[in-house]
PDB file of C-alpha atoms in Angstrom:
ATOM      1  CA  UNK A   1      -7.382 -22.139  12.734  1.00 49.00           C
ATOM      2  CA  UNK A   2      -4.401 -24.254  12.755  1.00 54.00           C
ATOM      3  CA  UNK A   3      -2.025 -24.058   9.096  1.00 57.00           C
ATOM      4  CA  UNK A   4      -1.894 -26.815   7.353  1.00 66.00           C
ATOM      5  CA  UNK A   5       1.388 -28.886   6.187  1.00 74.00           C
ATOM      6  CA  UNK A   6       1.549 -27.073   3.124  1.00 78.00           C
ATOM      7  CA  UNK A   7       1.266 -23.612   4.543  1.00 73.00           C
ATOM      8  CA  UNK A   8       3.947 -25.059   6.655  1.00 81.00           C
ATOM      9  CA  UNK A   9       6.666 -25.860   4.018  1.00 83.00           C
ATOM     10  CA  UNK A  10       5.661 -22.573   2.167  1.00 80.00           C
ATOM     11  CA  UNK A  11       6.290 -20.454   5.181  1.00 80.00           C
ATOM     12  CA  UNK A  12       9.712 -22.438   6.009  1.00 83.00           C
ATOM     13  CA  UNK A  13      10.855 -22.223   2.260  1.00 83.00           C
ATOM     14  CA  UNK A  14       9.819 -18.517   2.704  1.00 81.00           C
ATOM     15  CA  UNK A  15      12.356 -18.149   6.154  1.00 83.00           C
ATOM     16  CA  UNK A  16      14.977 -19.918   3.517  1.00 86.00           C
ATOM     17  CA  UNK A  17      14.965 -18.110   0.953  1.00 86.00           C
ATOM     18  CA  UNK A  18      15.809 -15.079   3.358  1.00 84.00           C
ATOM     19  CA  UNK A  19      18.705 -16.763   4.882  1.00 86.00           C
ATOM     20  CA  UNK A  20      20.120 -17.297   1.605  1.00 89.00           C
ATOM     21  CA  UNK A  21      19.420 -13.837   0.501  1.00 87.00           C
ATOM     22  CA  UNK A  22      21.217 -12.168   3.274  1.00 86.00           C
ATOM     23  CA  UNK A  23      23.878 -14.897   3.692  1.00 88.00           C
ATOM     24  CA  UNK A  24      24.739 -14.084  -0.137  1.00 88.00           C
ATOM     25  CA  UNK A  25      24.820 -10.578   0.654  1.00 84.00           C
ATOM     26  CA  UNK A  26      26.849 -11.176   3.366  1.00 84.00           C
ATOM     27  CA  UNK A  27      29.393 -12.353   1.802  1.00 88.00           C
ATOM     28  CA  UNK A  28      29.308 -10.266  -1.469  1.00 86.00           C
ATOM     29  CA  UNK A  29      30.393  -7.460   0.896  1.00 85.00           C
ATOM     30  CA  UNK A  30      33.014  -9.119   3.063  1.00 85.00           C
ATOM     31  CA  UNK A  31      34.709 -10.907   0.410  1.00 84.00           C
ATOM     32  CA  UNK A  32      35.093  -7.440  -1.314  1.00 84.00           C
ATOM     33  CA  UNK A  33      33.384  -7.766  -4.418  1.00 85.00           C
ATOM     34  CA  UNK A  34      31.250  -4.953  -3.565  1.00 82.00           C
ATOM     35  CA  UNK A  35      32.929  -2.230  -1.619  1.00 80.00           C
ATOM     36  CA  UNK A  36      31.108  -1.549   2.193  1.00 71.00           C
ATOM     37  CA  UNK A  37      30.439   2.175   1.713  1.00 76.00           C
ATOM     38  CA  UNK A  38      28.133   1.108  -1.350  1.00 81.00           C
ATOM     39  CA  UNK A  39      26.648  -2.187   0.252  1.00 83.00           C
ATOM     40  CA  UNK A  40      26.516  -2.230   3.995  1.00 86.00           C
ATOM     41  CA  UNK A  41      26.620  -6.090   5.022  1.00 85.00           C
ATOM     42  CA  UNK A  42      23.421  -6.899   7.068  1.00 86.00           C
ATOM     43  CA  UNK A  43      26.006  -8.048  10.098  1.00 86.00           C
ATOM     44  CA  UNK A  44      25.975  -3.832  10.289  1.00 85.00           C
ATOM     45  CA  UNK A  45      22.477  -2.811  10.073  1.00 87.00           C
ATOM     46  CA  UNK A  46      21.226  -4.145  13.893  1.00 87.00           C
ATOM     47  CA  UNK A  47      24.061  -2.338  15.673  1.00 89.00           C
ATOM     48  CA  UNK A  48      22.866   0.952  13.214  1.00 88.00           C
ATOM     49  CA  UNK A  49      19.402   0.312  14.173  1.00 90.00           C
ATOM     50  CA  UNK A  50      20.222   0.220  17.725  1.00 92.00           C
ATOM     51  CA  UNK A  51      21.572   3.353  17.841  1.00 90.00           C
ATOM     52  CA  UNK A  52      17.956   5.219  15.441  1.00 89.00           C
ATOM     53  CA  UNK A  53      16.311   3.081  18.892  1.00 91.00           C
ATOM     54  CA  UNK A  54      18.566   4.714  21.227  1.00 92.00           C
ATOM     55  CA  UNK A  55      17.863   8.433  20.119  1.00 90.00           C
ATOM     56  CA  UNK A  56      14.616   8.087  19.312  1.00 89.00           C
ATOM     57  CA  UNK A  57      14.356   8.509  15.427  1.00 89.00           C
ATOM     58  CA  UNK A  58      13.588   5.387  14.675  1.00 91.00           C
ATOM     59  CA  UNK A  59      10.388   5.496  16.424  1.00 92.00           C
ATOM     60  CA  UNK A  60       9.482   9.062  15.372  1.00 91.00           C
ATOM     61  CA  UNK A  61       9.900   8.153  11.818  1.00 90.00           C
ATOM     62  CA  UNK A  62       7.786   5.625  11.787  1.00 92.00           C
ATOM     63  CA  UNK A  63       4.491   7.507  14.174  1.00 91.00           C
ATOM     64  CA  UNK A  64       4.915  10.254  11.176  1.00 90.00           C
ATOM     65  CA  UNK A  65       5.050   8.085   8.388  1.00 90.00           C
ATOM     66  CA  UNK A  66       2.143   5.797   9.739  1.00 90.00           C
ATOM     67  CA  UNK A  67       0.465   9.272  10.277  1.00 90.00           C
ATOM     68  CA  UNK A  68       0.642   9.830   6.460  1.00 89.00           C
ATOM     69  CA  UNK A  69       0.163   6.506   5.454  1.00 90.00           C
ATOM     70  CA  UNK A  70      -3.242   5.508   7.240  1.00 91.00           C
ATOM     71  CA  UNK A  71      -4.657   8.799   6.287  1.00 92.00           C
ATOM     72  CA  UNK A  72      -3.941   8.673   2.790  1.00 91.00           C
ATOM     73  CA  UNK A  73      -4.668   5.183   2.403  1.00 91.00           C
ATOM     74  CA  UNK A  74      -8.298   5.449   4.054  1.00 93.00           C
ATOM     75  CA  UNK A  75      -8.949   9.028   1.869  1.00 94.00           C
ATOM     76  CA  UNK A  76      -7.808   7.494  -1.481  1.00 93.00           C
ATOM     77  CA  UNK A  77      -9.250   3.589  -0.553  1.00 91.00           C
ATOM     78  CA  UNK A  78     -13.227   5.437  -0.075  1.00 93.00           C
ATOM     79  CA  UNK A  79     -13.102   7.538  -2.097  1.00 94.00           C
ATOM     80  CA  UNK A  80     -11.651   5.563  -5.395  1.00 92.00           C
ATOM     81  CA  UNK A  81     -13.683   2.853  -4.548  1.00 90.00           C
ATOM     82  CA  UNK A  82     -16.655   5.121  -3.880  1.00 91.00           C
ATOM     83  CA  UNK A  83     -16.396   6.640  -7.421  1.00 91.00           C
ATOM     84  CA  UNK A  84     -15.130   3.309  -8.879  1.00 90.00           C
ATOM     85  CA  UNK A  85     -18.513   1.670  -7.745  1.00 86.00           C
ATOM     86  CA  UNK A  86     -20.862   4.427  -8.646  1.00 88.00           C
ATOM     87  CA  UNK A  87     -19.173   4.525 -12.413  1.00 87.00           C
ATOM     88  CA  UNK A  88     -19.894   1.056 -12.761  1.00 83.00           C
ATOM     89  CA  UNK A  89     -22.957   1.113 -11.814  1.00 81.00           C
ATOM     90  CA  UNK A  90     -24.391   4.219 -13.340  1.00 83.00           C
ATOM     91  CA  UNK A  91     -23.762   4.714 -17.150  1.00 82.00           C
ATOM     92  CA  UNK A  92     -24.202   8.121 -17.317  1.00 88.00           C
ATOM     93  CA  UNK A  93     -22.106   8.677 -14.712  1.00 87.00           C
ATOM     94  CA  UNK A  94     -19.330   7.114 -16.411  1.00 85.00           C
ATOM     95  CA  UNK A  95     -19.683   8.108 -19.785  1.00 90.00           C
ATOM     96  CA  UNK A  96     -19.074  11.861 -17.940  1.00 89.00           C
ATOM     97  CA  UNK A  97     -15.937  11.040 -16.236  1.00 87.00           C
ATOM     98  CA  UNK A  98     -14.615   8.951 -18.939  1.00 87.00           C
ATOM     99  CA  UNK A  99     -12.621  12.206 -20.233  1.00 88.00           C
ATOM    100  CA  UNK A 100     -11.421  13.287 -16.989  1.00 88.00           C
ATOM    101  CA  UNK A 101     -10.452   9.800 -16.152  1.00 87.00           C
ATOM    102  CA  UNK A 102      -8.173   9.206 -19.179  1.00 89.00           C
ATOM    103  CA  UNK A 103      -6.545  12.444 -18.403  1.00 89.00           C
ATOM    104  CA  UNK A 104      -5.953  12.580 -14.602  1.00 88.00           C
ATOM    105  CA  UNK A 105      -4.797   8.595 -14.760  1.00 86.00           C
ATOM    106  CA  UNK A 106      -1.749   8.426 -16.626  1.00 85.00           C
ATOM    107  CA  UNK A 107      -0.379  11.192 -13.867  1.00 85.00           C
ATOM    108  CA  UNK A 108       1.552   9.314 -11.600  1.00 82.00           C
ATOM    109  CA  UNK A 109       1.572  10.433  -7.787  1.00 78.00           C
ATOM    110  CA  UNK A 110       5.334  11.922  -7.717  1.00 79.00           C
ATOM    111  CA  UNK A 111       3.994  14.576 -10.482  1.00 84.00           C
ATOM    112  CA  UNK A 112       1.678  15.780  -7.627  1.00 86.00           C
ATOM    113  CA  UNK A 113       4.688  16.452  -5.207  1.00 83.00           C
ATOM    114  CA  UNK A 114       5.407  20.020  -6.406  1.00 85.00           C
ATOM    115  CA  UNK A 115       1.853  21.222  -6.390  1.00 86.00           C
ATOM    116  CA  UNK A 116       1.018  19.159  -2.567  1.00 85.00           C
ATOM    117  CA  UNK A 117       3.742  21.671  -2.002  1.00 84.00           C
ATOM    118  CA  UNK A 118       2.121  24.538  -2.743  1.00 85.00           C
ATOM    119  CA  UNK A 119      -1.179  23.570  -1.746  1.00 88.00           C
ATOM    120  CA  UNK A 120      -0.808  22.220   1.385  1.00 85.00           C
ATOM    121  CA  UNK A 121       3.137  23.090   2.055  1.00 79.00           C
ATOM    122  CA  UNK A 122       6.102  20.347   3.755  1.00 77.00           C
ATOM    123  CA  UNK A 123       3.665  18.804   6.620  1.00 82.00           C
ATOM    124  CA  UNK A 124       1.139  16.186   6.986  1.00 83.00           C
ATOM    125  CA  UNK A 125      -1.697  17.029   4.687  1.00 87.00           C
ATOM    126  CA  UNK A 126       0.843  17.644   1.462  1.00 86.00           C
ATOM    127  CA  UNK A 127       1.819  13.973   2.518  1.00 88.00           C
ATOM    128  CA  UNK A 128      -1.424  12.469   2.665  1.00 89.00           C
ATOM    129  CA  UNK A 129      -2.483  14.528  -0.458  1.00 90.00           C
ATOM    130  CA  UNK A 130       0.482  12.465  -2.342  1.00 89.00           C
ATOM    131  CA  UNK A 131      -0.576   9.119  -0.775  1.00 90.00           C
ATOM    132  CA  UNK A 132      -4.124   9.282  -1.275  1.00 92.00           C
ATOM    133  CA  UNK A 133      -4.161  10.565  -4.800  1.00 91.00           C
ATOM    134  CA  UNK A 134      -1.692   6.902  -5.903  1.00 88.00           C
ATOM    135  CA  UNK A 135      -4.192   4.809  -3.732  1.00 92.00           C
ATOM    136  CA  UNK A 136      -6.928   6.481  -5.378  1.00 93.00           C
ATOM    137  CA  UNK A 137      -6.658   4.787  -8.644  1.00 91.00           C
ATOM    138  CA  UNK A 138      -5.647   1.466  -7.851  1.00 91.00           C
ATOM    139  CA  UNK A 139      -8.620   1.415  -5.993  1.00 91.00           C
ATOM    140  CA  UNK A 140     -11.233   3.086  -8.423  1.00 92.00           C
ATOM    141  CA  UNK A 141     -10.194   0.738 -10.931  1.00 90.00           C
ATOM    142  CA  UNK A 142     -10.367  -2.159  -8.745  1.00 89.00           C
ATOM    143  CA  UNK A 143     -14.218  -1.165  -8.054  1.00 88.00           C
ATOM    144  CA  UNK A 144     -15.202  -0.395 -11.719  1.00 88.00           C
ATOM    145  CA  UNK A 145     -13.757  -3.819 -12.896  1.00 86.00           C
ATOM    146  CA  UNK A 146     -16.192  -5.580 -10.305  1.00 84.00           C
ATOM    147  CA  UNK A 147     -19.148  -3.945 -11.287  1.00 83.00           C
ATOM    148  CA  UNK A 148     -18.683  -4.195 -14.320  1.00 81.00           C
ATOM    149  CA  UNK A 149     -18.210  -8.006 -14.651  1.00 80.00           C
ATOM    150  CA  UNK A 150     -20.935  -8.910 -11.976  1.00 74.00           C
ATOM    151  CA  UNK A 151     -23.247 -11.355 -14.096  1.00 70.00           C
ATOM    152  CA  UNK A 152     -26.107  -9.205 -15.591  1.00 70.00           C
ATOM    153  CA  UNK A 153     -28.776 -12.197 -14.257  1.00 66.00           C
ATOM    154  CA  UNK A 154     -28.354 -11.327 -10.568  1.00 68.00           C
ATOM    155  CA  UNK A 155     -30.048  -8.008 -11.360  1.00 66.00           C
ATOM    156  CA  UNK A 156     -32.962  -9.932 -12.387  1.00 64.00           C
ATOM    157  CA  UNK A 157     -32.802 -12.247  -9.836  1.00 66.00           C
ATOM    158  CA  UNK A 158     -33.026  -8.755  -7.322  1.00 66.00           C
ATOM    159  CA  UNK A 159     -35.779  -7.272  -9.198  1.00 67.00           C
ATOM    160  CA  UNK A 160     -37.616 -10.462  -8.543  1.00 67.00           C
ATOM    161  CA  UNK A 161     -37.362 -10.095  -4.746  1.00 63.00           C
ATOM    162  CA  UNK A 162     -38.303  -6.619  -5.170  1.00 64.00           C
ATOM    163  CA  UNK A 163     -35.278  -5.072  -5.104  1.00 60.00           C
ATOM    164  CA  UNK A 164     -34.806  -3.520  -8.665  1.00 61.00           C
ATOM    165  CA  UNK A 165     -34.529  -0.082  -7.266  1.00 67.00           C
ATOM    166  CA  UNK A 166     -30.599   1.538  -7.409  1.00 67.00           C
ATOM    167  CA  UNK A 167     -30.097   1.243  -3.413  1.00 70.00           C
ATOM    168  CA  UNK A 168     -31.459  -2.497  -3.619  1.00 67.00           C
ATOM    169  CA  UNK A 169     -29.091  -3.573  -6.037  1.00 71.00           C
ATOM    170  CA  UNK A 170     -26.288  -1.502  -5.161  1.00 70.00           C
ATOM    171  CA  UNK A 171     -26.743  -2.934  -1.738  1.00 72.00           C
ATOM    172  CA  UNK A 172     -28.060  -6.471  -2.637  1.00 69.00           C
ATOM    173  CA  UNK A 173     -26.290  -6.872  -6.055  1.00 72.00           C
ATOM    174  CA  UNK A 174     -23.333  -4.590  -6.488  1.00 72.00           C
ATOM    175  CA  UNK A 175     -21.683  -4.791  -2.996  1.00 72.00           C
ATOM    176  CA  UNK A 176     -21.455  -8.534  -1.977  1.00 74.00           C
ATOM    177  CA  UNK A 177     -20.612  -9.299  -5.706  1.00 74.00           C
ATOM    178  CA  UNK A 178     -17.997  -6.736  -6.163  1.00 76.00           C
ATOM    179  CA  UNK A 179     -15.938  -7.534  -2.356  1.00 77.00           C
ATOM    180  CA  UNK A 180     -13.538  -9.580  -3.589  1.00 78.00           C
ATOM    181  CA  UNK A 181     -12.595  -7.178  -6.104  1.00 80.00           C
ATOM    182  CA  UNK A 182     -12.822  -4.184  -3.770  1.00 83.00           C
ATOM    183  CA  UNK A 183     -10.829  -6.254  -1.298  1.00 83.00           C
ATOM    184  CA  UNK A 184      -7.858  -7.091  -4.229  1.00 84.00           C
ATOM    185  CA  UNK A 185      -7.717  -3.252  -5.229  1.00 84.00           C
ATOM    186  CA  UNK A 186      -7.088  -2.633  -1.408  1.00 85.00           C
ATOM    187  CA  UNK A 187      -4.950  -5.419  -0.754  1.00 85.00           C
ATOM    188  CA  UNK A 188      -2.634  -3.573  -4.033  1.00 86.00           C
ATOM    189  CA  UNK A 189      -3.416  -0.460  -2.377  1.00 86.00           C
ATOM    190  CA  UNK A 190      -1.409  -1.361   1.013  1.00 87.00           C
ATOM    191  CA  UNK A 191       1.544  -1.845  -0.860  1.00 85.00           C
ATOM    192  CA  UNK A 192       1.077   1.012  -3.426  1.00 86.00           C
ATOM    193  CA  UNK A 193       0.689   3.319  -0.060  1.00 88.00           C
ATOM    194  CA  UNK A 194       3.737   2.469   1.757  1.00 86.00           C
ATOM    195  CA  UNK A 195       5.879   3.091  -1.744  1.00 84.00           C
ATOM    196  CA  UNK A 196       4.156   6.455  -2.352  1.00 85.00           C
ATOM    197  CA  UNK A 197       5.465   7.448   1.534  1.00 85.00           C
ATOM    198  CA  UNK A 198       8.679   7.596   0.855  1.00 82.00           C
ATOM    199  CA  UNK A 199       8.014  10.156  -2.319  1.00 80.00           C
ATOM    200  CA  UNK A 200       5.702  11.869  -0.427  1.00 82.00           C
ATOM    201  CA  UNK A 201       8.279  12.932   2.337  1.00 82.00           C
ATOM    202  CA  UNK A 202      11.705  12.585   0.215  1.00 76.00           C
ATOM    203  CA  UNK A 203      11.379  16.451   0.237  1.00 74.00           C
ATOM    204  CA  UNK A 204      11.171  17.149   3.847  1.00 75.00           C
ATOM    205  CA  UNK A 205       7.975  15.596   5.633  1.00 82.00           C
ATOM    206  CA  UNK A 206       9.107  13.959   8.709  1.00 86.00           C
ATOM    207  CA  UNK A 207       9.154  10.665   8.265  1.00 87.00           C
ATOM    208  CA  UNK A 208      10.766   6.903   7.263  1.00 89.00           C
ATOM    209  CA  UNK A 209      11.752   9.228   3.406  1.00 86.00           C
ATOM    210  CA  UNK A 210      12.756  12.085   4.783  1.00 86.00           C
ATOM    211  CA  UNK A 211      14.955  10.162   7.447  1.00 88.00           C
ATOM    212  CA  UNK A 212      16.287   8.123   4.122  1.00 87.00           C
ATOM    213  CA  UNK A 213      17.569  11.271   2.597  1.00 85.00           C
ATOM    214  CA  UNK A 214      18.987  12.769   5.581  1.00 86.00           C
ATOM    215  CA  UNK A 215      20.920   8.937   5.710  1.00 86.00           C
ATOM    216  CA  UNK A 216      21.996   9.152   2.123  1.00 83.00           C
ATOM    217  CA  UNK A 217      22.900  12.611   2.712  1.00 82.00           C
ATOM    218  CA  UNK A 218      25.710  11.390   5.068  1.00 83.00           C
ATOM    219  CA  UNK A 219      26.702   8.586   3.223  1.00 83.00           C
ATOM    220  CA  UNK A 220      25.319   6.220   5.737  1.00 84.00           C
ATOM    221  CA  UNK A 221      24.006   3.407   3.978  1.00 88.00           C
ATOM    222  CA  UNK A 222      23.738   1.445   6.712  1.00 88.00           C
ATOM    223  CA  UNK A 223      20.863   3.758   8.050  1.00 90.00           C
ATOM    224  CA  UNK A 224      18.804   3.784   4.382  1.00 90.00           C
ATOM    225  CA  UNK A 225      18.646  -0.083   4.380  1.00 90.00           C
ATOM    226  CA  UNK A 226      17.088  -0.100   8.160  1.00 91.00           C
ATOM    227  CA  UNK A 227      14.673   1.930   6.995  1.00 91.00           C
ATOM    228  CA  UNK A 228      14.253   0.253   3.385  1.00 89.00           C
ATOM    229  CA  UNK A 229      13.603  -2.595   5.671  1.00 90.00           C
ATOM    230  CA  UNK A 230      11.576  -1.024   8.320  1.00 91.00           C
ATOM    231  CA  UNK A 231       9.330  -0.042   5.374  1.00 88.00           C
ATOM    232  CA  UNK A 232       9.326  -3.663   3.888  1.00 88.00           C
ATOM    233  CA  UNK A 233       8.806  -4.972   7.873  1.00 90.00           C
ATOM    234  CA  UNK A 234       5.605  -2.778   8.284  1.00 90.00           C
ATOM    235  CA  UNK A 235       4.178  -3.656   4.746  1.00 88.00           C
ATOM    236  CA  UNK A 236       4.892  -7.173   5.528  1.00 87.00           C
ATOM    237  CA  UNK A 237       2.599  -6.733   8.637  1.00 90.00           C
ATOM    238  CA  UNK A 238      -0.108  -4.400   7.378  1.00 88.00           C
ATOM    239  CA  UNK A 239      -0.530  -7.588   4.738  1.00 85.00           C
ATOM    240  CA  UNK A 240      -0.673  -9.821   7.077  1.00 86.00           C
ATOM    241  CA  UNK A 241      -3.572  -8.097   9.399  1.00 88.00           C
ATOM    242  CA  UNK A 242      -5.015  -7.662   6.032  1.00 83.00           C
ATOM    243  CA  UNK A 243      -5.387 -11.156   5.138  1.00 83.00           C
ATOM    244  CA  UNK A 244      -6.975 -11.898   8.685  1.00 83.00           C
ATOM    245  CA  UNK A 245      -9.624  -9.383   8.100  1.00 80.00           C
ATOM    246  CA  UNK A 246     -10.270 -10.725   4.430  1.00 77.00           C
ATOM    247  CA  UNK A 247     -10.503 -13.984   5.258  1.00 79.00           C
ATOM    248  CA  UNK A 248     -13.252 -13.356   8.152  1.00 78.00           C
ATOM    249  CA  UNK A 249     -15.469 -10.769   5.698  1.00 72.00           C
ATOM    250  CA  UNK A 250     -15.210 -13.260   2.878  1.00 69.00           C
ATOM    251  CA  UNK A 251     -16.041 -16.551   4.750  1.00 63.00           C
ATOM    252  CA  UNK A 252     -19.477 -16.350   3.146  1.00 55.00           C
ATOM    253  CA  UNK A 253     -17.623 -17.791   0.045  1.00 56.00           C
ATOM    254  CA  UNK A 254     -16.726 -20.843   1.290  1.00 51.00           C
TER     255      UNK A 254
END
């Protein structure tokens, strides 16, 4: 499908708006009003990144940090929205977990770092651990809200068709009314993921953090902004393929 003019203009104003950004920064740094050690000019970061190509690192960081990202994004993405659904749709179910919910929530994924630590020690599953558990609520919440405000008719209008039974209207009911709200908490989840990477290997799991550390460690700043970028590059793109697939499983809508 071709884009239309006004995708058009919103893509180029898009490509402007990043000129400006790095033309601003640009010159912020070469006319000296922020000192190069603190602010590496983007004329700096390709010949940097060149070199992370050259020996390899580049490319290692980011197989071990996609590694820990696609794993902890699937774990935490079924099984919040797995538990999400099911308290939504069962009320005793949720009136059981309400406690446990209001508890565990307000812990944000970074708290988790010292005991993936312990658990699981400085490799791939004390990563994914981190990952998943951040994903995991963005995701269960996205799936309760759903359920819960799916109009209360359509039940009715199941049972009439004979399918009043849980798995009928979890299947005929629940799912196709809650997608687009499954699909949102997902969507937020992509990003959430790729944020929660860089804690989850900022204390030595191989990776895009772990190379940022060992950057800021030297003072090369140059190196921490390829990779702040890498990271914003392969969100950018995991959005992107995103978007494709939500637009095909939600064509029914239109």
């Amino acid at each position: 499908m071709k884009p239309d003019r006004k995708s058009l203009i919103r893509l180029g104003l898009g490509a402007v708006g990043l000129g400006l950004l790095f033309g601003v920064w640009e010159a912020v740094v070469r006319l000296g009003w922020v000192p190069a050690g603190l602010l590496p000019a983007p004329s700096s970061l390709g010949p940097a990144w060149l070199d992370e190509v050259r020996n390899g690192a580049w490319q290692a960081a980011i197989r071990d940090s996609l590694t820990h990202y696609l794993l902890g994004l699937v774990i935490g993405t079924v099984l919040g929205a797995l538990v999400g659904l099911l308290c939504g749709a069962v009320g005793a179910l949720d009136a059981l977990l309400a406690g446990v919910v209001r508890v565990l929530r307000p812990i944000p994924g970074l708290a988790w770092v010292p005991f993936a630590i312990l658990w699981f020690g400085l490799n791939t599953a004390g990563a994914t651990f981190v990952i998943a558990i951040s994903v995991f609520w963005i995701n269960f919440y996205a799936a309760y809200g759903a359920v819960q405000s799916i109009d209360p008719d359509l039940y009715e209008v199941a049972a009439a068709f004979g399918h009043g039974g849980f798995a009928g209207r979890l299947m005929k009911v629940v799912l196709p009314a809650s997608a687009p709200g499954l699909l949102a908490g997902l969507r937020t989840g992509l990003g959430q993921a790729w944020m929660s990477v860089v804690a989850a290997e900022l204390f030595g799991v191989p990776g895009i953090g772990a190379r940022m550390m060992q950057a800021s460690s030297l003072l090369a700043t140059d190196l921490v902004v390829v990779y702040m970028l890498t990271m914003a590059l392969l969100y950018a793109l995991t959005d992107m393929l995103f978007m494709v697939v939500r637009r095909r499983l939600l064509g029914w809508q239109g």
